[in-house]
JSON list of C-alpha atoms in Angstrom, two decimals:
[
{"chain": "A", "resi": 939, "resn": "MET", "atom": "CA", "xyz": [31.26, 65.63, -7.94]},
{"chain": "A", "resi": 940, "resn": "SER", "atom": "CA", "xyz": [32.19, 65.34, -4.76]},
{"chain": "A", "resi": 941, "resn": "TYR", "atom": "CA", "xyz": [33.38, 63.05, -2.29]},
{"chain": "A", "resi": 942, "resn": "GLU", "atom": "CA", "xyz": [30.13, 62.79, -0.98]},
{"chain": "A", "resi": 943, "resn": "GLY", "atom": "CA", "xyz": [28.29, 62.22, -4.36]},
{"chain": "A", "resi": 944, "resn": "ALA", "atom": "CA", "xyz": [31.16, 59.67, -5.47]},
{"chain": "A", "resi": 945, "resn": "MET", "atom": "CA", "xyz": [30.49, 57.56, -2.27]},
{"chain": "A", "resi": 946, "resn": "ARG", "atom": "CA", "xyz": [26.07, 57.21, -3.26]},
{"chain": "A", "resi": 947, "resn": "GLY", "atom": "CA", "xyz": [27.21, 56.46, -6.63]},
{"chain": "A", "resi": 948, "resn": "ASP", "atom": "CA", "xyz": [28.84, 53.59, -5.12]},
{"chain": "A", "resi": 949, "resn": "THR", "atom": "CA", "xyz": [26.27, 52.59, -2.67]},
{"chain": "A", "resi": 950, "resn": "ASN", "atom": "CA", "xyz": [23.68, 52.88, -5.59]},
{"chain": "A", "resi": 951, "resn": "ASN", "atom": "CA", "xyz": [25.97, 50.42, -7.55]},
{"chain": "A", "resi": 952, "resn": "SER", "atom": "CA", "xyz": [26.68, 47.89, -4.51]},
{"chain": "A", "resi": 953, "resn": "ASN", "atom": "CA", "xyz": [22.95, 48.12, -3.99]},
{"chain": "A", "resi": 954, "resn": "GLY", "atom": "CA", "xyz": [22.13, 47.63, -8.09]},
{"chain": "A", "resi": 955, "resn": "ALA", "atom": "CA", "xyz": [24.61, 44.51, -7.67]},
{"chain": "A", "resi": 956, "resn": "ALA", "atom": "CA", "xyz": [23.18, 42.92, -4.59]},
{"chain": "A", "resi": 957, "resn": "ARG", "atom": "CA", "xyz": [19.93, 43.17, -6.44]},
{"chain": "A", "resi": 958, "resn": "GLU", "atom": "CA", "xyz": [20.52, 41.35, -8.88]},
{"chain": "A", "resi": 959, "resn": "GLU", "atom": "CA", "xyz": [22.15, 39.26, -7.53]},
{"chain": "A", "resi": 960, "resn": "LEU", "atom": "CA", "xyz": [19.44, 38.75, -5.43]},
{"chain": "A", "resi": 961, "resn": "LYS", "atom": "CA", "xyz": [17.37, 38.26, -8.18]},
{"chain": "A", "resi": 962, "resn": "SER", "atom": "CA", "xyz": [19.47, 35.34, -10.44]},
{"chain": "A", "resi": 963, "resn": "THR", "atom": "CA", "xyz": [19.70, 33.52, -7.12]},
{"chain": "A", "resi": 964, "resn": "ALA", "atom": "CA", "xyz": [16.07, 33.71, -5.97]},
{"chain": "A", "resi": 965, "resn": "ASN", "atom": "CA", "xyz": [14.88, 32.81, -9.81]},
{"chain": "A", "resi": 966, "resn": "ASP", "atom": "CA", "xyz": [17.78, 29.92, -9.76]},
{"chain": "A", "resi": 967, "resn": "VAL", "atom": "CA", "xyz": [16.24, 28.76, -6.60]},
{"chain": "A", "resi": 968, "resn": "ALA", "atom": "CA", "xyz": [12.52, 28.48, -8.19]},
{"chain": "A", "resi": 969, "resn": "ALA", "atom": "CA", "xyz": [14.32, 26.51, -10.80]},
{"chain": "A", "resi": 970, "resn": "ASP", "atom": "CA", "xyz": [15.51, 24.20, -8.40]},
{"chain": "A", "resi": 971, "resn": "PHE", "atom": "CA", "xyz": [12.24, 23.99, -6.73]},
{"chain": "A", "resi": 972, "resn": "ALA", "atom": "CA", "xyz": [9.91, 23.99, -10.21]},
{"chain": "A", "resi": 973, "resn": "GLU", "atom": "CA", "xyz": [12.04, 21.17, -11.02]},
{"chain": "A", "resi": 974, "resn": "LEU", "atom": "CA", "xyz": [12.27, 19.13, -7.99]},
{"chain": "A", "resi": 975, "resn": "LYS", "atom": "CA", "xyz": [8.08, 19.35, -8.03]},
{"chain": "A", "resi": 976, "resn": "LYS", "atom": "CA", "xyz": [8.52, 17.52, -11.65]},
{"chain": "A", "resi": 977, "resn": "ASP", "atom": "CA", "xyz": [10.99, 14.94, -9.93]},
{"chain": "A", "resi": 978, "resn": "VAL", "atom": "CA", "xyz": [8.14, 14.15, -7.14]},
{"chain": "A", "resi": 979, "resn": "SER", "atom": "CA", "xyz": [5.61, 14.01, -9.43]},
{"chain": "A", "resi": 980, "resn": "LYS", "atom": "CA", "xyz": [7.28, 11.36, -11.31]},
{"chain": "A", "resi": 981, "resn": "LEU", "atom": "CA", "xyz": [8.59, 9.12, -8.29]},
{"chain": "A", "resi": 982, "resn": "ALA", "atom": "CA", "xyz": [4.58, 9.03, -7.62]},
{"chain": "A", "resi": 983, "resn": "GLY", "atom": "CA", "xyz": [3.53, 7.99, -10.44]},
{"chain": "A", "resi": 984, "resn": "ALA", "atom": "CA", "xyz": [5.91, 5.50, -10.73]},
{"chain": "A", "resi": 985, "resn": "ILE", "atom": "CA", "xyz": [5.41, 5.07, -6.67]},
{"chain": "A", "resi": 986, "resn": "GLY", "atom": "CA", "xyz": [1.51, 4.65, -8.09]},
{"chain": "A", "resi": 987, "resn": "LYS", "atom": "CA", "xyz": [2.33, 2.01, -11.14]},
{"chain": "A", "resi": 988, "resn": "MET", "atom": "CA", "xyz": [4.52, 0.18, -8.10]},
{"chain": "A", "resi": 989, "resn": "ALA", "atom": "CA", "xyz": [0.98, -0.52, -6.22]},
{"chain": "A", "resi": 990, "resn": "LYS", "atom": "CA", "xyz": [-0.54, -1.03, -8.87]},
{"chain": "A", "resi": 991, "resn": "GLU", "atom": "CA", "xyz": [1.76, -3.94, -10.39]},
{"chain": "A", "resi": 992, "resn": "ARG", "atom": "CA", "xyz": [1.40, -5.49, -6.66]},
{"chain": "A", "resi": 993, "resn": "ALA", "atom": "CA", "xyz": [-1.84, -5.45, -6.10]},
{"chain": "A", "resi": 994, "resn": "SER", "atom": "CA", "xyz": [-2.44, -7.19, -9.48]},
{"chain": "A", "resi": 995, "resn": "ASP", "atom": "CA", "xyz": [0.36, -9.42, -7.91]},
{"chain": "A", "resi": 996, "resn": "ALA", "atom": "CA", "xyz": [-1.49, -9.95, -5.04]},
{"chain": "A", "resi": 997, "resn": "GLY", "atom": "CA", "xyz": [-5.10, -10.31, -7.06]},
{"chain": "A", "resi": 998, "resn": "THR", "atom": "CA", "xyz": [-3.74, -13.34, -8.65]},
{"chain": "A", "resi": 999, "resn": "GLN", "atom": "CA", "xyz": [-2.33, -14.88, -6.09]},
{"chain": "A", "resi": 1000, "resn": "PHE", "atom": "CA", "xyz": [-5.31, -15.00, -3.63]},
{"chain": "A", "resi": 1001, "resn": "GLY", "atom": "CA", "xyz": [-7.31, -16.18, -6.69]},
{"chain": "A", "resi": 1002, "resn": "SER", "atom": "CA", "xyz": [-4.78, -19.24, -6.73]},
{"chain": "A", "resi": 1003, "resn": "LEU", "atom": "CA", "xyz": [-5.52, -20.05, -3.26]},
{"chain": "A", "resi": 1004, "resn": "GLY", "atom": "CA", "xyz": [-9.27, -19.22, -3.28]},
{"chain": "A", "resi": 1005, "resn": "ARG", "atom": "CA", "xyz": [-9.45, -21.63, -6.11]},
{"chain": "A", "resi": 1006, "resn": "THR", "atom": "CA", "xyz": [-6.57, -24.42, -4.28]},
{"chain": "A", "resi": 1007, "resn": "LEU", "atom": "CA", "xyz": [-8.59, -24.22, -1.14]},
{"chain": "A", "resi": 1008, "resn": "GLN", "atom": "CA", "xyz": [-12.24, -25.35, -3.31]},
{"chain": "A", "resi": 1009, "resn": "ASP", "atom": "CA", "xyz": [-10.06, -28.20, -4.89]},
{"chain": "A", "resi": 1010, "resn": "ARG", "atom": "CA", "xyz": [-9.31, -29.67, -1.56]},
{"chain": "A", "resi": 1011, "resn": "ALA", "atom": "CA", "xyz": [-12.59, -28.83, -0.27]},
{"chain": "A", "resi": 1012, "resn": "THR", "atom": "CA", "xyz": [-14.10, -30.66, -2.81]},
{"chain": "A", "resi": 1013, "resn": "ASP", "atom": "CA", "xyz": [-11.87, -33.79, -2.49]},
{"chain": "A", "resi": 1014, "resn": "GLY", "atom": "CA", "xyz": [-12.40, -33.98, 1.36]},
{"chain": "A", "resi": 1015, "resn": "ALA", "atom": "CA", "xyz": [-16.17, -34.16, 0.60]},
{"chain": "A", "resi": 1016, "resn": "SER", "atom": "CA", "xyz": [-15.58, -35.90, -1.54]},
{"chain": "A", "resi": 1017, "resn": "GLN", "atom": "CA", "xyz": [-13.51, -38.53, 0.81]},
{"chain": "A", "resi": 1018, "resn": "VAL", "atom": "CA", "xyz": [-16.59, -38.01, 3.23]},
{"chain": "A", "resi": 1019, "resn": "GLY", "atom": "CA", "xyz": [-19.07, -39.02, 0.51]},
{"chain": "A", "resi": 1020, "resn": "GLU", "atom": "CA", "xyz": [-17.39, -42.20, 0.01]},
{"chain": "A", "resi": 1021, "resn": "GLN", "atom": "CA", "xyz": [-17.18, -43.16, 3.26]},
{"chain": "A", "resi": 1022, "resn": "VAL", "atom": "CA", "xyz": [-20.25, -42.79, 4.28]},
{"chain": "A", "resi": 1023, "resn": "ARG", "atom": "CA", "xyz": [-21.52, -45.03, 1.60]},
{"chain": "A", "resi": 1024, "resn": "ALA", "atom": "CA", "xyz": [-18.72, -47.08, 2.76]},
{"chain": "A", "resi": 1025, "resn": "ARG", "atom": "CA", "xyz": [-19.74, -47.57, 5.92]},
{"chain": "A", "resi": 1026, "resn": "PRO", "atom": "CA", "xyz": [-23.13, -46.06, 6.52]},
{"chain": "A", "resi": 1027, "resn": "ILE", "atom": "CA", "xyz": [-23.48, -47.46, 10.08]},
{"chain": "A", "resi": 1028, "resn": "ALA", "atom": "CA", "xyz": [-20.67, -46.45, 11.18]},
{"chain": "A", "resi": 1029, "resn": "ALA", "atom": "CA", "xyz": [-21.00, -42.80, 9.82]},
{"chain": "A", "resi": 1030, "resn": "LEU", "atom": "CA", "xyz": [-24.45, -43.53, 11.41]},
{"chain": "A", "resi": 1031, "resn": "GLY", "atom": "CA", "xyz": [-23.41, -43.62, 14.80]},
{"chain": "A", "resi": 1032, "resn": "LEU", "atom": "CA", "xyz": [-20.25, -41.19, 14.49]},
{"chain": "A", "resi": 1033, "resn": "SER", "atom": "CA", "xyz": [-23.33, -38.19, 13.42]},
{"chain": "A", "resi": 1034, "resn": "LEU", "atom": "CA", "xyz": [-25.54, -39.49, 16.22]},
{"chain": "A", "resi": 1035, "resn": "GLY", "atom": "CA", "xyz": [-22.35, -39.04, 19.16]},
{"chain": "A", "resi": 1036, "resn": "VAL", "atom": "CA", "xyz": [-20.54, -35.94, 17.43]},
{"chain": "A", "resi": 1037, "resn": "GLY", "atom": "CA", "xyz": [-24.64, -34.38, 18.17]},
{"chain": "A", "resi": 1038, "resn": "LEU", "atom": "CA", "xyz": [-25.18, -35.63, 21.14]},
{"chain": "A", "resi": 1039, "resn": "LEU", "atom": "CA", "xyz": [-21.70, -33.77, 22.37]},
{"chain": "A", "resi": 1040, "resn": "PHE", "atom": "CA", "xyz": [-23.34, -30.85, 20.58]},
{"chain": "A", "resi": 1041, "resn": "GLY", "atom": "CA", "xyz": [-26.11, -31.03, 22.24]},
{"chain": "A", "resi": 1042, "resn": "LEU", "atom": "CA", "xyz": [-24.57, -31.22, 25.92]},
{"chain": "A", "resi": 1043, "resn": "ALA", "atom": "CA", "xyz": [-21.83, -28.76, 25.68]},
{"chain": "A", "resi": 1044, "resn": "LEU", "atom": "CA", "xyz": [-24.92, -26.34, 24.50]},
{"chain": "A", "resi": 1045, "resn": "SER", "atom": "CA", "xyz": [-27.03, -26.99, 27.24]},
{"chain": "A", "resi": 1046, "resn": "SER", "atom": "CA", "xyz": [-24.91, -26.84, 30.16]},
{"chain": "A", "resi": 1047, "resn": "SER", "atom": "CA", "xyz": [-23.71, -23.46, 28.65]},
{"chain": "A", "resi": 1048, "resn": "ARG", "atom": "CA", "xyz": [-27.31, -22.06, 29.27]},
{"chain": "A", "resi": 1049, "resn": "ARG", "atom": "CA", "xyz": [-27.05, -23.14, 32.67]}
]
């Protein structure tokens, strides 16, 4: 074999080794990408689960707040009713005064 033939053989061998190394690296990158894809999928699932839990907690708190506000409004209405029954003349005078103020406010805003 001549020197040139030996050089071509060495070149082919080094090209073949480089191709194998490149193929191995590409396979490693593909495996890493597949693992990353699995990790991202797990992370998205965990975030979705956490968001559902937070939404459920917020719904529970909102429902509790609504019941509290409803109870307070009912109590306030009961107290007003008691005051009206206890002092009907004062309640009538107060309602006339408030009605007069609203009437004046509305009539002056139309001018």
